[in-house]
Coordinates of C-alpha atoms in Angstrom, one line a residue:
H1 CA 0.0 0.0 0.0
T2 CA 1.9 3.0 -1.2
L3 CA 1.7 6.6 0.0
A4 CA 0.1 7.6 -3.3
E5 CA -2.5 4.9 -2.9
A6 CA -3.3 6.0 0.6
F7 CA -3.8 9.6 -0.6
K8 CA -5.8 8.6 -3.6
E9 CA -8.2 6.5 -1.5
A10 CA -8.7 9.6 0.7
G11 CA -9.8 11.7 -2.3
Y12 CA -6.5 13.4 -3.3
E13 CA -5.4 13.9 -6.9
T14 CA -2.0 12.4 -7.1
A15 CA 0.9 13.1 -9.5
H16 CA 4.4 11.8 -10.0
I17 CA 6.8 14.0 -11.9
G18 CA 10.5 13.1 -12.7
K19 CA 12.6 10.2 -11.7
W20 CA 11.0 6.9 -10.8
H21 CA 13.6 4.1 -11.1
L22 CA 11.4 1.5 -9.2
G23 CA 10.8 -1.3 -11.6
D24 CA 9.5 -2.1 -15.0
A25 CA 6.4 -0.9 -16.8
N26 CA 4.2 -3.1 -14.7
H27 CA 5.3 -1.1 -11.6
Y28 CA 5.3 2.4 -13.0
P29 CA 3.6 5.3 -11.1
E30 CA 0.3 4.7 -12.8
T31 CA 0.1 1.3 -11.1
Q32 CA 1.1 2.6 -7.7
G33 CA -1.7 5.1 -7.0
F34 CA -0.6 8.0 -9.1
D35 CA -3.3 9.6 -11.4
W36 CA -0.5 11.3 -13.4
N37 CA 3.0 10.3 -14.4
I38 CA 5.3 12.6 -16.2
G39 CA 8.8 11.3 -16.9
G40 CA 8.8 8.3 -14.7
T41 CA 10.4 5.1 -16.1
H42 CA 12.6 2.3 -14.8
W43 CA 15.7 4.3 -15.6
G44 CA 17.3 6.5 -12.9
A45 CA 19.2 8.8 -15.2
P46 CA 18.2 10.7 -18.3
A47 CA 20.3 10.3 -21.5
T48 CA 20.7 14.1 -21.4
F49 CA 19.3 17.1 -19.4
F50 CA 18.5 18.9 -22.7
F51 CA 15.5 18.6 -25.0
P52 CA 14.4 16.3 -26.5
Y53 CA 15.9 14.4 -23.6
R54 CA 17.4 11.7 -25.8
G55 CA 21.1 11.3 -26.4
P56 CA 24.0 9.1 -27.5
F57 CA 24.3 7.6 -24.0
H58 CA 22.1 4.5 -24.2
E59 CA 20.4 6.3 -27.1
E60 CA 16.6 5.7 -26.9
I61 CA 16.3 3.6 -23.8
R62 CA 17.0 6.4 -21.3
Y63 CA 14.7 9.1 -22.7
V64 CA 12.3 10.9 -20.4
P65 CA 8.7 10.4 -21.7
H66 CA 5.7 12.7 -21.8
L67 CA 7.8 15.9 -22.4
E68 CA 7.1 16.6 -26.0
G69 CA 6.8 20.0 -27.5
G70 CA 9.9 21.5 -26.1
K71 CA 12.5 23.7 -27.8
A72 CA 16.2 23.3 -28.4
G73 CA 18.2 24.2 -25.3
E74 CA 15.3 23.5 -22.9
Y75 CA 16.6 22.1 -19.6
L76 CA 15.0 19.2 -17.9
T77 CA 14.9 20.6 -14.4
N78 CA 13.1 23.7 -15.7
R79 CA 10.7 21.7 -17.8
L80 CA 9.8 19.4 -14.9
T81 CA 9.0 22.4 -12.9
D82 CA 6.8 23.8 -15.7
E83 CA 4.8 20.5 -15.6
A84 CA 4.6 20.7 -11.8
L85 CA 3.2 24.2 -11.9
A86 CA 0.6 23.2 -14.4
F87 CA -0.5 20.4 -12.2
I88 CA -0.7 22.6 -9.1
E89 CA -2.7 25.2 -11.0
R90 CA -5.3 22.7 -12.3
P91 CA -8.8 23.6 -11.2
R92 CA -9.9 21.0 -8.6
E93 CA -12.2 20.5 -5.7
S94 CA -10.0 17.9 -4.0
P95 CA -6.6 18.3 -2.4
F96 CA -3.5 17.1 -4.2
F97 CA -0.4 15.1 -3.5
L98 CA 2.7 15.8 -5.7
Y99 CA 5.8 13.6 -5.7
M100 CA 8.3 15.9 -7.4
A101 CA 11.3 13.8 -8.1
Y102 CA 13.9 15.9 -9.9
H103 CA 16.6 14.0 -11.8
S104 CA 19.0 16.7 -10.8
V105 CA 21.7 16.5 -9.5
H106 CA 22.1 13.0 -11.0
T107 CA 24.4 12.2 -13.8
P108 CA 24.9 13.1 -16.6
I109 CA 26.6 16.2 -15.3
E110 CA 25.1 18.9 -17.5
A111 CA 23.7 22.4 -17.0
P112 CA 22.9 25.5 -19.1
E113 CA 26.2 27.1 -20.3
A114 CA 25.4 30.6 -19.0
D115 CA 24.9 29.1 -15.5
V116 CA 28.1 27.1 -15.8
E117 CA 30.1 30.1 -16.9
A118 CA 28.9 32.1 -13.9
Y119 CA 30.3 29.5 -11.5
R120 CA 33.4 29.0 -13.6
K121 CA 34.3 32.6 -13.0
K122 CA 34.0 32.1 -9.2
L123 CA 36.5 29.2 -9.0
K124 CA 39.5 29.5 -6.8
P125 CA 42.3 27.0 -6.3
E126 CA 41.7 26.8 -2.6
Y127 CA 38.1 25.7 -3.0
K128 CA 37.3 22.1 -2.1
H129 CA 34.5 22.1 -4.8
Q130 CA 35.9 22.6 -8.3
N131 CA 33.1 21.5 -10.6
P132 CA 31.2 24.6 -12.1
I133 CA 28.8 22.3 -14.0
Y134 CA 27.7 20.6 -10.8
A135 CA 27.4 24.0 -9.1
A136 CA 25.2 25.2 -11.9
M137 CA 23.0 22.0 -11.5
V138 CA 22.6 22.6 -7.8
S139 CA 21.8 26.3 -8.4
T140 CA 19.2 25.5 -11.0
L141 CA 17.5 23.0 -8.8
D142 CA 17.4 25.5 -6.0
K143 CA 15.8 28.1 -8.3
N144 CA 13.2 25.6 -9.4
V145 CA 12.2 24.6 -5.9
G146 CA 11.8 28.3 -5.3
R147 CA 9.4 28.5 -8.3
I148 CA 7.2 25.9 -6.8
L149 CA 7.1 27.6 -3.4
E150 CA 6.4 30.9 -5.1
K151 CA 3.4 29.3 -7.0
L152 CA 2.0 28.1 -3.7
E153 CA 2.2 31.6 -2.4
T154 CA 0.6 33.1 -5.5
L155 CA -2.3 30.7 -5.4
G156 CA -2.9 31.4 -1.7
I157 CA -2.4 27.8 -0.7
S158 CA 1.0 27.9 0.9
E159 CA -0.5 27.9 4.4
N160 CA -2.5 24.8 3.6
T161 CA 0.3 22.8 1.9
I162 CA 2.9 20.5 3.5
V163 CA 6.3 20.7 1.8
I164 CA 9.1 18.2 2.4
F165 CA 12.5 18.4 0.7
A166 CA 14.9 15.5 0.8
S167 CA 17.4 13.6 -1.3
D168 CA 17.9 9.9 -2.0
N169 CA 21.7 9.7 -1.4
G170 CA 24.9 11.6 -0.8
G171 CA 26.9 13.4 -3.5
F172 CA 28.8 11.6 -6.3
V173 CA 32.4 11.8 -5.3
F174 CA 34.0 10.1 -8.3
P175 CA 35.2 11.6 -11.6
Y176 CA 32.5 11.7 -14.3
R177 CA 33.5 11.6 -18.0
N178 CA 35.3 14.7 -18.9
T179 CA 33.8 16.9 -16.1
G180 CA 36.3 15.8 -13.4
V181 CA 35.4 15.0 -9.8
V182 CA 31.8 15.8 -9.3
T183 CA 31.6 17.0 -5.7
D184 CA 32.9 16.5 -2.2
N185 CA 30.9 15.7 0.9
F186 CA 33.4 17.0 3.5
P187 CA 33.4 16.5 6.5
L188 CA 31.4 13.4 5.7
R189 CA 33.3 10.3 4.4
S190 CA 32.8 8.9 0.9
G191 CA 29.6 9.4 -1.1
K192 CA 26.8 7.9 -3.2
G193 CA 26.8 4.1 -3.1
S194 CA 28.5 4.0 0.3
L195 CA 27.1 3.4 3.7
Y196 CA 29.5 5.9 5.3
E197 CA 27.8 9.1 6.2
G198 CA 28.7 10.8 2.9
G199 CA 26.5 8.2 1.1
I200 CA 23.5 8.1 3.4
R201 CA 23.2 11.4 5.3
V202 CA 20.9 13.7 3.3
P203 CA 18.8 16.8 3.9
F204 CA 15.3 16.5 5.4
I205 CA 13.6 19.9 5.4
A206 CA 9.9 20.2 6.3
K207 CA 7.4 23.0 6.3
V208 CA 4.1 22.2 8.0
P209 CA 2.0 25.3 8.4
G210 CA 0.9 25.9 11.9
L211 CA 3.2 23.2 13.2
T212 CA 6.9 23.5 12.4
P213 CA 8.8 26.5 13.8
S214 CA 10.9 28.3 11.1
G215 CA 14.6 28.3 11.1
V216 CA 15.0 25.5 13.7
E217 CA 17.2 22.4 13.4
C218 CA 16.5 19.0 14.8
D219 CA 19.3 16.5 15.5
T220 CA 17.1 13.4 15.6
Q221 CA 18.0 10.7 13.1
V222 CA 15.1 9.9 10.7
S223 CA 14.6 7.9 7.5
S224 CA 12.5 8.1 4.4
V225 CA 10.5 5.2 5.8
D226 CA 9.1 7.7 8.2
F227 CA 7.4 9.7 5.4
Y228 CA 4.4 7.3 5.1
P229 CA 3.3 7.4 8.8
T230 CA 4.2 11.1 9.2
L231 CA 2.2 12.4 6.2
L232 CA -0.8 10.3 6.9
D233 CA -0.7 11.4 10.5
L234 CA -0.5 15.1 9.5
T235 CA -3.4 14.8 7.1
G236 CA -5.6 12.7 9.4
I237 CA -5.6 9.6 7.1
E238 CA -5.8 6.3 9.0
I239 CA -3.1 3.7 8.1
S240 CA -4.7 0.5 6.9
A241 CA -4.3 -2.6 9.0
D242 CA -2.3 -4.3 6.2
A243 CA 0.1 -1.3 5.9
R244 CA 0.5 -1.2 9.7
E245 CA 1.7 -4.8 9.8
V246 CA 4.7 -4.0 7.6
Q247 CA 5.3 -0.4 8.6
D248 CA 8.9 0.2 9.7
G249 CA 8.7 4.0 9.9
V250 CA 7.4 6.1 12.7
S251 CA 5.4 9.4 12.7
L252 CA 7.6 12.4 13.2
V253 CA 4.8 14.8 14.1
S254 CA 6.2 15.1 17.7
Q255 CA 9.6 16.0 16.3
L256 CA 8.1 18.5 13.8
K257 CA 6.4 20.2 16.7
D258 CA 9.3 20.0 19.1
P259 CA 12.8 19.7 17.6
D260 CA 14.2 18.6 21.0
K261 CA 12.0 15.5 21.0
S262 CA 14.3 12.6 20.4
L263 CA 14.0 9.0 19.2
E264 CA 17.1 7.8 21.1
D265 CA 16.2 4.1 21.4
R266 CA 15.4 3.7 17.7
A267 CA 17.8 1.9 15.3
L268 CA 18.1 2.7 11.6
Y269 CA 19.2 0.0 9.2
F270 CA 20.9 0.2 5.9
H271 CA 21.7 -2.7 3.5
Y272 CA 23.6 -2.5 0.2
P273 CA 24.7 -6.0 -0.9
H274 CA 26.2 -4.7 -4.2
Y275 CA 29.3 -3.2 -5.7
Y276 CA 29.3 0.4 -6.7
F277 CA 32.3 1.8 -8.6
A278 CA 34.3 -1.2 -7.3
P279 CA 36.7 -1.4 -5.6
K280 CA 35.6 2.0 -4.0
T281 CA 32.4 0.6 -2.5
T282 CA 31.8 -3.1 -1.7
P283 CA 28.7 -5.0 -0.3
C284 CA 27.8 -4.1 3.3
S285 CA 25.2 -3.5 5.9
A286 CA 25.0 -0.8 8.6
I287 CA 23.1 0.0 11.7
R288 CA 22.8 3.4 13.5
K289 CA 21.6 3.5 17.1
G290 CA 22.0 6.7 19.0
D291 CA 25.5 8.0 18.5
W292 CA 26.8 4.6 17.5
K293 CA 27.1 3.3 14.0
L294 CA 28.4 -0.1 12.9
I295 CA 29.2 -1.2 9.3
E296 CA 29.6 -4.8 8.4
H297 CA 31.6 -5.5 5.1
F298 CA 30.7 -8.8 3.4
E299 CA 33.7 -9.1 1.1
D300 CA 36.4 -9.3 3.8
E301 CA 34.1 -9.7 6.9
K302 CA 35.6 -6.4 8.3
V303 CA 33.5 -4.6 10.9
E304 CA 33.8 -1.0 11.8
L305 CA 32.3 0.9 14.7
F306 CA 32.1 4.7 15.0
N307 CA 30.8 7.2 17.5
L308 CA 29.3 9.9 15.2
A309 CA 28.9 12.4 18.0
E310 CA 32.7 12.5 18.4
D311 CA 33.8 11.4 14.9
L312 CA 31.3 12.5 12.2
S313 CA 34.0 11.8 9.6
E314 CA 34.2 8.2 10.6
S315 CA 38.0 8.2 10.7
K316 CA 38.5 6.1 13.9
D317 CA 37.3 2.5 14.1
L318 CA 36.3 1.8 17.7
S319 CA 35.3 -1.9 17.3
K320 CA 38.3 -3.3 19.0
E321 CA 38.0 -0.9 21.9
N322 CA 34.3 -1.6 22.4
P323 CA 33.7 -5.3 21.9
E324 CA 30.4 -5.3 23.8
K325 CA 28.8 -2.5 21.7
T326 CA 30.2 -4.1 18.6
S327 CA 28.6 -7.5 19.5
E328 CA 25.3 -5.8 20.4
L329 CA 25.0 -3.9 17.1
M330 CA 26.1 -6.9 15.1
N331 CA 23.4 -9.0 16.6
D332 CA 20.8 -6.3 16.1
L333 CA 21.8 -6.0 12.5
K334 CA 21.6 -9.8 11.8
V335 CA 18.2 -10.0 13.5
W336 CA 16.9 -7.2 11.3
R337 CA 18.3 -8.8 8.1
D338 CA 16.6 -12.1 9.0
R339 CA 13.3 -10.4 9.8
V340 CA 13.1 -8.6 6.5
D341 CA 14.6 -11.5 4.5
A342 CA 17.4 -9.2 3.2
Q343 CA 19.1 -10.4 0.0
M344 CA 22.8 -11.3 0.7
P345 CA 25.7 -11.5 -1.7
K346 CA 27.3 -14.8 -2.5
P347 CA 31.0 -15.5 -3.0
N348 CA 32.0 -15.8 -6.7
P349 CA 33.5 -19.2 -7.2
K350 CA 35.6 -17.9 -10.1
I351 CA 37.6 -15.6 -7.8

């Protein structure tokens, strides 16, 4: 039972715009509770960010559908926002749910030349970030999020609209084609594809009219699995019995009201049994509980333990110094994997 299905059953008009990357055509947004799907396919990256959104990279199979009628030079992030504004402006009697999944700042690393040149002029040798194309992508994304917020204001519905901004993973820290190293997640270690903080620590920004205080930070660790119970709680929609049985997330309404409200006893689990830009990232699992974080590497059976309150950069492995904590978290992680029947990598007999 998806979030879109829950909202649709409650009378909301639902739309997905942008990246989907969650299965084949039998599992596209239209089959998961969305009335509208613009751009969503099984691919995670477009062939190009420029119209007609088809390019030499994988040619036709990575095109972004439902975006006909554009002009040469049209940029994908801008166009997706145009589609979102059109959806928001539609005459309707019912409320709406919009899942706005920008492809940016995913590869390919491309941006309008004028924006790239503006950041190229700002480069200095001492800067840790040296990719003006990526900077232009981030800037363009920021402007387009602003366009959506401005439209809510113009239509007079901003005080009756919940807005959540988040990302799916940390920045891409590897070189990309001829654009050089894409970004740096300092002080966080590593990046996309990794279970170090640089790969999994992302923004979570929420605006809930009448509930969230502005300009306040909350240090509580949360996860995207919390979106489902939180949004249904905020909108007064009851979670179905079937969904409640498999619900891993918790409602964050208390934390949105009071940033000092913690979830100290809660554990967060991460599982990535794959290689990503090997040998940079190898199959592993991780658990975060309070300030403690443990990573179990499957390839060499290495275990690392970090205290993130004291070592956010994960530079000092404390597993040997804290055998009891290591054993506790290892056991919790194994119990969780067994409970969810997590897929595990198998040794390659040819190696």
